[in-house]
XYZ file of C-alpha atoms in Angstrom:
322
model
C 0.000 0.000 0.000
C 1.130 3.547 -0.707
C 1.917 5.757 2.275
C 0.241 8.750 0.627
C -2.455 10.539 2.563
C -5.522 11.085 0.419
C -6.904 14.600 0.388
C -10.459 15.158 1.525
C -13.032 16.556 -0.930
C -13.510 20.195 0.089
C -15.176 22.909 -2.040
C -12.746 25.375 -3.667
C -12.321 28.973 -2.574
C -12.913 31.455 -5.412
C -10.891 34.669 -5.313
C -11.294 37.515 -7.825
C -9.456 40.778 -8.369
C -9.716 43.035 -11.413
C -9.009 40.804 -14.450
C -8.084 37.622 -12.576
C -10.121 34.868 -10.939
C -8.577 31.828 -9.281
C -10.005 28.785 -7.535
C -8.034 27.633 -4.508
C -8.530 24.002 -3.544
C -8.098 23.155 0.161
C -6.562 19.778 1.064
C -5.499 19.068 -2.520
C -3.622 16.004 -3.726
C -0.034 16.630 -4.819
C 0.855 13.169 -6.149
C -1.133 14.011 -9.285
C 1.207 16.903 -10.055
C 4.703 15.455 -9.665
C 6.354 12.830 -11.813
C 7.339 10.593 -8.879
C 3.603 10.268 -8.087
C 4.168 10.532 -4.344
C 3.387 13.017 -1.603
C 0.704 13.954 0.870
C -1.870 16.730 0.420
C -1.189 20.442 0.190
C -3.057 22.712 2.574
C -4.135 24.675 -0.506
C -3.464 24.375 -4.248
C -4.261 26.752 -7.101
C -3.732 26.673 -10.872
C -2.318 29.973 -12.091
C -0.980 30.489 -15.605
C -0.971 34.248 -16.194
C 0.911 37.029 -14.420
C -2.372 38.360 -12.989
C -3.392 34.937 -11.669
C 0.030 34.260 -10.151
C 0.117 37.710 -8.555
C -3.356 37.222 -7.095
C -2.380 33.819 -5.677
C 0.770 35.222 -4.046
C -1.117 38.160 -2.531
C -3.805 35.814 -1.165
C -1.131 33.652 0.439
C 0.531 36.737 1.931
C -2.743 38.011 3.357
C -3.296 34.643 5.047
C 0.294 34.258 6.256
C 0.908 31.140 4.172
C 4.198 29.914 2.719
C 4.183 29.314 -1.039
C 5.525 26.377 -3.059
C 5.744 26.562 -6.853
C 4.964 23.547 -9.048
C 5.668 23.534 -12.762
C 5.896 20.171 -14.467
C 6.774 18.546 -11.134
C 9.709 16.651 -12.636
C 12.411 17.711 -10.207
C 10.502 17.532 -6.930
C 10.214 14.894 -4.235
C 7.143 15.730 -2.170
C 7.011 14.591 1.448
C 4.472 11.984 2.499
C 3.357 14.564 5.081
C 2.330 16.898 2.295
C 2.979 20.611 1.841
C 2.057 23.360 4.259
C 0.667 26.580 2.831
C -0.260 27.254 -0.793
C 0.979 25.330 -3.832
C 0.849 27.415 -7.015
C 0.595 25.144 -10.049
C 2.023 27.011 -13.062
C 1.103 24.699 -15.905
C -0.784 24.565 -19.210
C -0.902 22.134 -22.148
C 1.176 22.828 -25.254
C -1.849 23.838 -27.363
C -2.643 26.594 -24.845
C 1.006 27.534 -24.396
C 1.323 28.104 -28.148
C -1.142 30.985 -27.911
C 1.267 32.658 -25.477
C 4.357 32.185 -27.671
C 5.438 35.574 -29.065
C 7.994 36.435 -31.733
C 9.407 39.787 -30.571
C 12.059 40.324 -33.252
C 13.080 38.396 -36.338
C 15.440 38.713 -39.283
C 17.110 36.319 -41.719
C 19.682 35.127 -39.177
C 18.038 35.120 -35.734
C 14.812 35.379 -33.784
C 13.851 36.737 -30.340
C 10.925 34.865 -28.766
C 8.995 34.933 -25.500
C 7.481 31.708 -24.170
C 5.221 31.149 -21.129
C 6.838 29.490 -18.121
C 3.870 27.122 -18.031
C 4.672 25.684 -21.482
C 5.941 22.071 -21.534
C 9.692 21.945 -22.164
C 9.448 19.122 -24.685
C 6.761 20.981 -26.645
C 8.945 24.109 -26.760
C 11.966 22.147 -27.952
C 10.004 20.595 -30.818
C 8.237 23.851 -31.699
C 11.601 25.630 -31.889
C 12.969 22.901 -34.166
C 9.893 23.042 -36.414
C 10.373 26.785 -36.845
C 14.098 26.549 -37.505
C 15.241 28.043 -34.182
C 18.523 26.366 -33.307
C 19.792 25.286 -29.900
C 17.074 23.519 -27.926
C 16.434 20.319 -29.888
C 17.742 18.439 -26.824
C 14.665 19.604 -24.872
C 12.488 17.166 -26.815
C 11.528 14.334 -24.502
C 12.626 16.223 -21.381
C 9.957 16.323 -18.638
C 8.804 19.499 -16.940
C 7.966 23.031 -18.016
C 9.941 25.971 -19.381
C 9.794 27.844 -16.059
C 11.329 24.931 -14.197
C 13.918 24.454 -16.936
C 14.960 28.095 -16.508
C 15.028 27.977 -12.695
C 17.058 24.741 -12.729
C 19.159 25.779 -15.749
C 18.275 22.499 -17.423
C 20.822 21.032 -19.770
C 21.815 17.965 -21.752
C 24.257 16.904 -24.449
C 26.641 19.759 -23.666
C 24.053 22.553 -23.750
C 22.160 24.557 -21.136
C 18.954 26.538 -21.509
C 20.715 29.653 -20.186
C 22.948 29.607 -23.297
C 20.020 31.139 -25.208
C 18.230 33.016 -22.428
C 17.960 36.810 -22.706
C 15.593 37.681 -19.853
C 12.727 36.511 -17.664
C 9.606 38.212 -16.412
C 8.856 37.414 -12.798
C 6.197 38.133 -10.196
C 7.118 38.603 -6.541
C 5.065 38.597 -3.371
C 3.726 42.066 -4.205
C 2.159 40.692 -7.381
C 4.060 43.116 -9.638
C 5.441 41.894 -12.983
C 9.140 42.760 -13.439
C 11.595 41.921 -16.238
C 15.080 40.721 -15.249
C 18.014 39.993 -17.530
C 19.885 36.707 -17.748
C 22.733 37.827 -15.476
C 20.276 38.602 -12.670
C 19.418 34.883 -12.586
C 23.085 33.985 -11.954
C 22.863 30.717 -13.935
C 25.180 27.894 -12.893
C 25.322 24.118 -13.316
C 21.764 22.899 -12.742
C 20.670 25.990 -10.872
C 20.046 29.744 -10.629
C 19.481 32.249 -7.850
C 15.804 31.207 -7.856
C 16.681 27.599 -7.087
C 19.114 28.624 -4.342
C 17.679 31.920 -3.022
C 19.608 33.969 -0.487
C 16.323 34.892 1.217
C 12.833 33.456 1.620
C 10.956 35.756 -0.770
C 8.859 33.904 -3.323
C 9.579 34.861 -6.942
C 7.768 33.112 -9.793
C 8.910 33.024 -13.416
C 5.982 34.003 -15.664
C 7.730 33.800 -19.032
C 11.191 33.755 -20.584
C 12.744 35.435 -23.617
C 15.264 33.594 -25.794
C 17.380 34.455 -28.825
C 18.079 31.731 -31.365
C 20.085 31.552 -34.558
C 18.198 30.163 -37.534
C 18.934 26.822 -39.179
C 17.222 24.294 -41.379
C 14.064 23.018 -39.686
C 14.591 19.652 -41.376
C 18.032 19.308 -39.760
C 16.788 20.483 -36.361
C 13.830 18.090 -36.374
C 16.190 15.242 -37.237
C 18.340 16.232 -34.231
C 15.256 16.444 -32.001
C 14.115 12.978 -33.067
C 17.606 11.636 -32.405
C 17.651 13.067 -28.869
C 14.142 11.746 -28.177
C 15.066 8.282 -29.472
C 18.216 8.274 -27.329
C 16.168 9.093 -24.217
C 13.645 6.391 -25.058
C 16.438 3.855 -25.529
C 18.537 4.714 -22.460
C 16.199 6.179 -19.842
C 13.247 4.677 -17.974
C 9.651 5.765 -18.298
C 7.045 5.626 -15.582
C 7.032 7.391 -12.239
C 10.473 8.985 -12.031
C 11.894 12.493 -11.769
C 14.746 12.575 -14.260
C 18.341 12.585 -13.048
C 18.538 12.090 -9.293
C 22.111 13.307 -8.764
C 24.240 16.046 -10.266
C 27.347 14.852 -12.056
C 30.522 15.354 -9.999
C 33.415 17.167 -11.656
C 35.023 15.001 -14.315
C 32.677 12.043 -13.940
C 29.091 10.848 -14.270
C 26.814 9.913 -11.390
C 25.233 7.103 -13.391
C 28.626 5.514 -14.024
C 29.601 5.708 -10.345
C 26.287 4.221 -9.211
C 26.508 1.389 -11.734
C 30.147 0.745 -10.811
C 29.054 0.457 -7.176
C 26.731 -2.396 -8.169
C 23.561 -0.487 -7.332
C 21.509 -0.935 -10.493
C 18.281 -2.583 -9.381
C 18.783 -1.665 -5.700
C 15.380 -1.349 -4.048
C 13.752 0.197 -0.978
C 10.010 -0.433 -0.713
C 8.472 0.680 -3.985
C 11.531 2.635 -5.166
C 14.180 1.083 -7.432
C 17.430 2.280 -9.016
C 16.686 1.890 -12.725
C 18.378 -0.978 -14.536
C 18.336 1.141 -17.724
C 20.127 4.177 -16.291
C 21.595 4.148 -12.790
C 21.034 7.887 -12.200
C 17.264 7.360 -12.263
C 15.033 6.102 -9.475
C 11.667 4.658 -10.477
C 8.621 4.413 -8.218
C 6.389 1.409 -8.890
C 3.498 3.720 -7.858
C 3.081 1.856 -4.591
C 6.171 3.515 -3.156
C 6.413 6.524 -0.892
C 8.608 9.578 -0.628
C 10.190 7.918 2.412
C 11.171 4.928 0.240
C 12.761 7.211 -2.338
C 14.720 9.326 0.140
C 15.994 6.190 1.898
C 17.169 4.803 -1.451
C 18.872 8.108 -2.295
C 20.791 7.933 0.989
C 21.688 4.292 0.419
C 23.159 5.191 -2.983
C 25.037 8.184 -1.567
C 26.502 6.130 1.272
C 27.598 3.196 -0.895
C 29.121 5.343 -3.658
C 30.966 7.388 -1.032
C 32.179 4.214 0.705
C 33.589 2.852 -2.548
C 34.896 6.041 -4.178
C 35.090 8.789 -1.554
C 32.659 10.890 -3.634
C 29.433 12.101 -2.010
C 26.841 12.527 -4.753
C 24.767 15.706 -4.560
C 21.042 15.332 -5.285
C 19.609 17.229 -8.228
C 16.031 16.456 -7.231
C 14.584 18.836 -4.610
C 12.839 17.803 -1.417
C 9.547 19.687 -1.170
C 7.045 19.958 1.655
C 7.020 18.964 5.318
C 10.073 16.808 6.014
C 10.032 17.459 9.771
């Protein structure tokens, strides 16, 4: 049996202000919104896709003295079995809706400047860019999560990072005001930015991001995108997992170290180190967050015992881990 606590059915709270209306769901399930499919209920959860909706949600949380947790695609989060205190803001929309928010700001024969909603699926954006002949993000195809999370985590693969093409982001803070910040403000680094590792507790939400791409043949870019997607399908597991569990240490690969330590297939409860790729943990959907975190520690301890290297998690613990 799963250790998840099921949320009770409670009517939503409707909040309106000027041009925005949001519905806040008390005691909402979180396992539906993260790719590990684990976690207890959030005190409150709201879907918010626009700057006005996000600002309204943050102000409501502030007025009620509630902490805020941001969910995008939920692919880099491990939610506690105890759930999440405060308000979860779910910044997400399907690709067909995200396309309506995609703006071409400048374009000439050689390059294009585009703005994309943070709520857009990363894989959709990677394929859309390839279809339009915008070079650089074909490796996003097949990657879980949303553009906002990719920016906050400075997602990367195959030698590239999303910040390589980033020009600016528009963000909303706790005051609900939309502000544009340039790339350097984000302080991008390996698998992170200032928003992933904030120096203070203020909540700042990415609403959209602006990128500049060189132009290339769409046929070539789509071929690259298909190649990356096929590689992921061939080498990485599907199912309830969160992408890479550990960051790569300098000069090596976490997956190689884990496999070398003989940990492929290692299991705790419903959580297993993938036999396809050792830097992935898969939940059989009967597992719990406690199973996953125990397996993460087991892997860290054994790799450190054998190599002296302590692997650093890439996945974030979210919620009440007290």
